[in-house]
């Protein structure tokens, strides 16, 4: 069985946000999969996806702080500046963290660790809604 859906994630402020439940609400067919994989592809170059701790929100705050230190907005060497000072750093953060995830499915649920959740990293000050393509393959 193969299922593919385009999911629009609500607009969020800059930072890291748990989106696991928002994605799962839109794919009820997941419960029919005994064993398989779910691939999530983000159709944007200025945001990212990653999996990390889903319990303590300060982890997400620390992610934002760390990446802002690693990839500063104010860098005179940047030449791609026409779309705003946050645009090129957002592209760099996307390349560092990535834009897709593959997660195992077992008995109709995502087979992630107890404290794991899907993060959307919104790297623009005004990124708007984000679109992901979710593809499920399994039986």
mmCIF file of C-alpha atoms in Angstrom:
data_model
loop_
_atom_site.group_PDB
_atom_site.id
_atom_site.type_symbol
_atom_site.label_atom_id
_atom_site.label_comp_id
_atom_site.label_asym_id
_atom_site.label_seq_id
_atom_site.Cartn_x
_atom_site.Cartn_y
_atom_site.Cartn_z
ATOM 1 C CA UNK A 1 0.000 0.000 0.000
ATOM 2 C CA UNK A 2 1.215 3.489 -0.836
ATOM 3 C CA UNK A 3 -0.408 6.669 0.474
ATOM 4 C CA UNK A 4 0.707 10.185 -0.358
ATOM 5 C CA UNK A 5 -0.711 13.425 0.996
ATOM 6 C CA UNK A 6 0.182 17.072 0.825
ATOM 7 C CA UNK A 7 -0.199 18.652 4.266
ATOM 8 C CA UNK A 8 -0.227 22.371 4.960
ATOM 9 C CA UNK A 9 1.317 23.211 8.333
ATOM 10 C CA UNK A 10 0.089 26.361 10.044
ATOM 11 C CA UNK A 11 2.273 29.453 9.958
ATOM 12 C CA UNK A 12 4.560 29.758 12.943
ATOM 13 C CA UNK A 13 6.952 32.244 14.413
ATOM 14 C CA UNK A 14 10.664 31.760 13.929
ATOM 15 C CA UNK A 15 12.008 28.904 16.038
ATOM 16 C CA UNK A 16 11.539 25.159 16.482
ATOM 17 C CA UNK A 17 8.046 23.716 16.784
ATOM 18 C CA UNK A 18 6.684 20.239 17.465
ATOM 19 C CA UNK A 19 4.493 19.260 14.515
ATOM 20 C CA UNK A 20 4.079 15.527 15.108
ATOM 21 C CA UNK A 21 0.420 15.742 16.132
ATOM 22 C CA UNK A 22 -0.449 18.241 13.395
ATOM 23 C CA UNK A 23 0.892 15.816 10.785
ATOM 24 C CA UNK A 24 -0.649 12.696 12.331
ATOM 25 C CA UNK A 25 -4.120 14.271 12.529
ATOM 26 C CA UNK A 26 -4.083 14.537 8.748
ATOM 27 C CA UNK A 27 -3.087 10.925 8.018
ATOM 28 C CA UNK A 28 -5.619 8.668 9.775
ATOM 29 C CA UNK A 29 -4.678 5.892 7.294
ATOM 30 C CA UNK A 30 -1.500 5.369 9.300
ATOM 31 C CA UNK A 31 -3.435 3.155 11.711
ATOM 32 C CA UNK A 32 -4.019 0.641 8.872
ATOM 33 C CA UNK A 33 -0.287 0.030 8.332
ATOM 34 C CA UNK A 34 1.128 -3.024 10.102
ATOM 35 C CA UNK A 35 4.728 -2.423 9.037
ATOM 36 C CA UNK A 36 6.163 0.296 6.828
ATOM 37 C CA UNK A 37 7.851 3.661 6.495
ATOM 38 C CA UNK A 38 6.631 7.238 6.546
ATOM 39 C CA UNK A 39 8.650 9.748 4.573
ATOM 40 C CA UNK A 40 8.078 13.468 5.237
ATOM 41 C CA UNK A 41 9.427 15.946 2.669
ATOM 42 C CA UNK A 42 9.370 19.704 3.333
ATOM 43 C CA UNK A 43 8.811 21.745 0.137
ATOM 44 C CA UNK A 44 10.789 24.772 1.318
ATOM 45 C CA UNK A 45 14.431 25.874 1.452
ATOM 46 C CA UNK A 46 14.178 28.231 4.436
ATOM 47 C CA UNK A 47 12.794 25.817 7.028
ATOM 48 C CA UNK A 48 13.868 22.343 8.131
ATOM 49 C CA UNK A 49 12.728 19.081 9.678
ATOM 50 C CA UNK A 50 14.425 17.117 12.419
ATOM 51 C CA UNK A 51 13.547 14.667 15.185
ATOM 52 C CA UNK A 52 14.386 15.440 18.776
ATOM 53 C CA UNK A 53 13.025 15.665 22.313
ATOM 54 C CA UNK A 54 9.281 16.224 22.540
ATOM 55 C CA UNK A 55 8.939 16.872 26.290
ATOM 56 C CA UNK A 56 10.932 19.915 27.398
ATOM 57 C CA UNK A 57 10.281 23.052 25.290
ATOM 58 C CA UNK A 58 13.583 24.590 26.379
ATOM 59 C CA UNK A 59 15.319 22.122 24.045
ATOM 60 C CA UNK A 60 13.638 23.848 21.104
ATOM 61 C CA UNK A 61 14.682 27.263 22.457
ATOM 62 C CA UNK A 62 18.267 26.044 22.774
ATOM 63 C CA UNK A 63 18.193 24.707 19.202
ATOM 64 C CA UNK A 64 17.190 28.165 17.961
ATOM 65 C CA UNK A 65 19.890 29.888 20.019
ATOM 66 C CA UNK A 66 22.589 27.428 18.930
ATOM 67 C CA UNK A 67 21.790 27.715 15.225
ATOM 68 C CA UNK A 68 21.605 31.509 15.404
ATOM 69 C CA UNK A 69 25.105 31.483 16.895
ATOM 70 C CA UNK A 70 26.365 28.967 14.334
ATOM 71 C CA UNK A 71 24.760 30.806 11.379
ATOM 72 C CA UNK A 72 24.514 34.523 12.208
ATOM 73 C CA UNK A 73 22.298 36.868 10.214
ATOM 74 C CA UNK A 74 24.754 39.739 10.175
ATOM 75 C CA UNK A 75 27.657 38.480 8.082
ATOM 76 C CA UNK A 76 29.246 40.867 5.599
ATOM 77 C CA UNK A 77 30.445 37.974 3.435
ATOM 78 C CA UNK A 78 26.878 36.986 2.415
ATOM 79 C CA UNK A 79 26.006 37.975 -1.153
ATOM 80 C CA UNK A 80 22.442 36.564 -1.292
ATOM 81 C CA UNK A 81 20.758 39.443 0.537
ATOM 82 C CA UNK A 82 17.909 40.573 -1.750
ATOM 83 C CA UNK A 83 15.211 38.632 0.148
ATOM 84 C CA UNK A 84 16.102 39.904 3.607
ATOM 85 C CA UNK A 85 18.853 39.411 6.147
ATOM 86 C CA UNK A 86 17.240 36.208 7.466
ATOM 87 C CA UNK A 87 16.976 34.497 4.048
ATOM 88 C CA UNK A 88 20.480 33.155 3.392
ATOM 89 C CA UNK A 89 20.929 32.044 7.024
ATOM 90 C CA UNK A 90 17.600 30.196 6.665
ATOM 91 C CA UNK A 91 18.905 28.381 3.568
ATOM 92 C CA UNK A 92 22.106 27.427 5.391
ATOM 93 C CA UNK A 93 20.147 26.083 8.385
ATOM 94 C CA UNK A 94 17.971 24.038 5.998
ATOM 95 C CA UNK A 95 21.093 22.496 4.487
ATOM 96 C CA UNK A 96 22.540 21.705 7.916
ATOM 97 C CA UNK A 97 19.410 20.070 9.354
ATOM 98 C CA UNK A 98 17.682 18.816 6.234
ATOM 99 C CA UNK A 99 14.265 18.871 4.657
ATOM 100 C CA UNK A 100 13.119 15.263 4.946
ATOM 101 C CA UNK A 101 12.655 12.475 7.466
ATOM 102 C CA UNK A 102 11.993 8.744 7.224
ATOM 103 C CA UNK A 103 10.280 7.138 10.219
ATOM 104 C CA UNK A 104 9.391 3.448 10.717
ATOM 105 C CA UNK A 105 5.762 2.436 11.241
ATOM 106 C CA UNK A 106 4.910 -0.527 13.442
ATOM 107 C CA UNK A 107 1.357 -1.678 14.230
ATOM 108 C CA UNK A 108 -0.227 1.537 12.966
ATOM 109 C CA UNK A 109 1.941 4.035 14.860
ATOM 110 C CA UNK A 110 5.228 5.818 14.289
ATOM 111 C CA UNK A 111 7.962 3.728 15.883
ATOM 112 C CA UNK A 112 9.892 6.560 17.508
ATOM 113 C CA UNK A 113 11.434 6.767 20.954
ATOM 114 C CA UNK A 114 9.341 7.830 23.932
ATOM 115 C CA UNK A 115 10.782 11.340 23.951
ATOM 116 C CA UNK A 116 11.040 11.860 20.195
ATOM 117 C CA UNK A 117 8.917 14.205 18.112
ATOM 118 C CA UNK A 118 9.019 15.835 14.685
ATOM 119 C CA UNK A 119 10.276 19.417 14.725
ATOM 120 C CA UNK A 120 9.668 22.052 12.115
ATOM 121 C CA UNK A 121 12.516 24.537 12.208
ATOM 122 C CA UNK A 122 11.116 27.856 10.997
ATOM 123 C CA UNK A 123 14.167 29.876 10.044
ATOM 124 C CA UNK A 124 12.501 32.978 8.595
ATOM 125 C CA UNK A 125 11.051 35.817 10.637
ATOM 126 C CA UNK A 126 7.867 35.563 8.550
ATOM 127 C CA UNK A 127 7.944 32.159 6.908
ATOM 128 C CA UNK A 128 4.213 31.635 6.435
ATOM 129 C CA UNK A 129 2.503 28.286 6.037
ATOM 130 C CA UNK A 130 4.713 25.338 5.193
ATOM 131 C CA UNK A 131 3.848 22.356 3.020
ATOM 132 C CA UNK A 132 5.043 18.807 3.568
ATOM 133 C CA UNK A 133 4.500 15.770 1.379
ATOM 134 C CA UNK A 134 3.906 12.653 3.457
ATOM 135 C CA UNK A 135 4.427 9.336 1.709
ATOM 136 C CA UNK A 136 3.578 6.112 3.523
ATOM 137 C CA UNK A 137 4.663 2.747 2.180
ATOM 138 C CA UNK A 138 3.697 -0.410 3.979
ATOM 139 C CA UNK A 139 1.334 -3.283 4.431
#
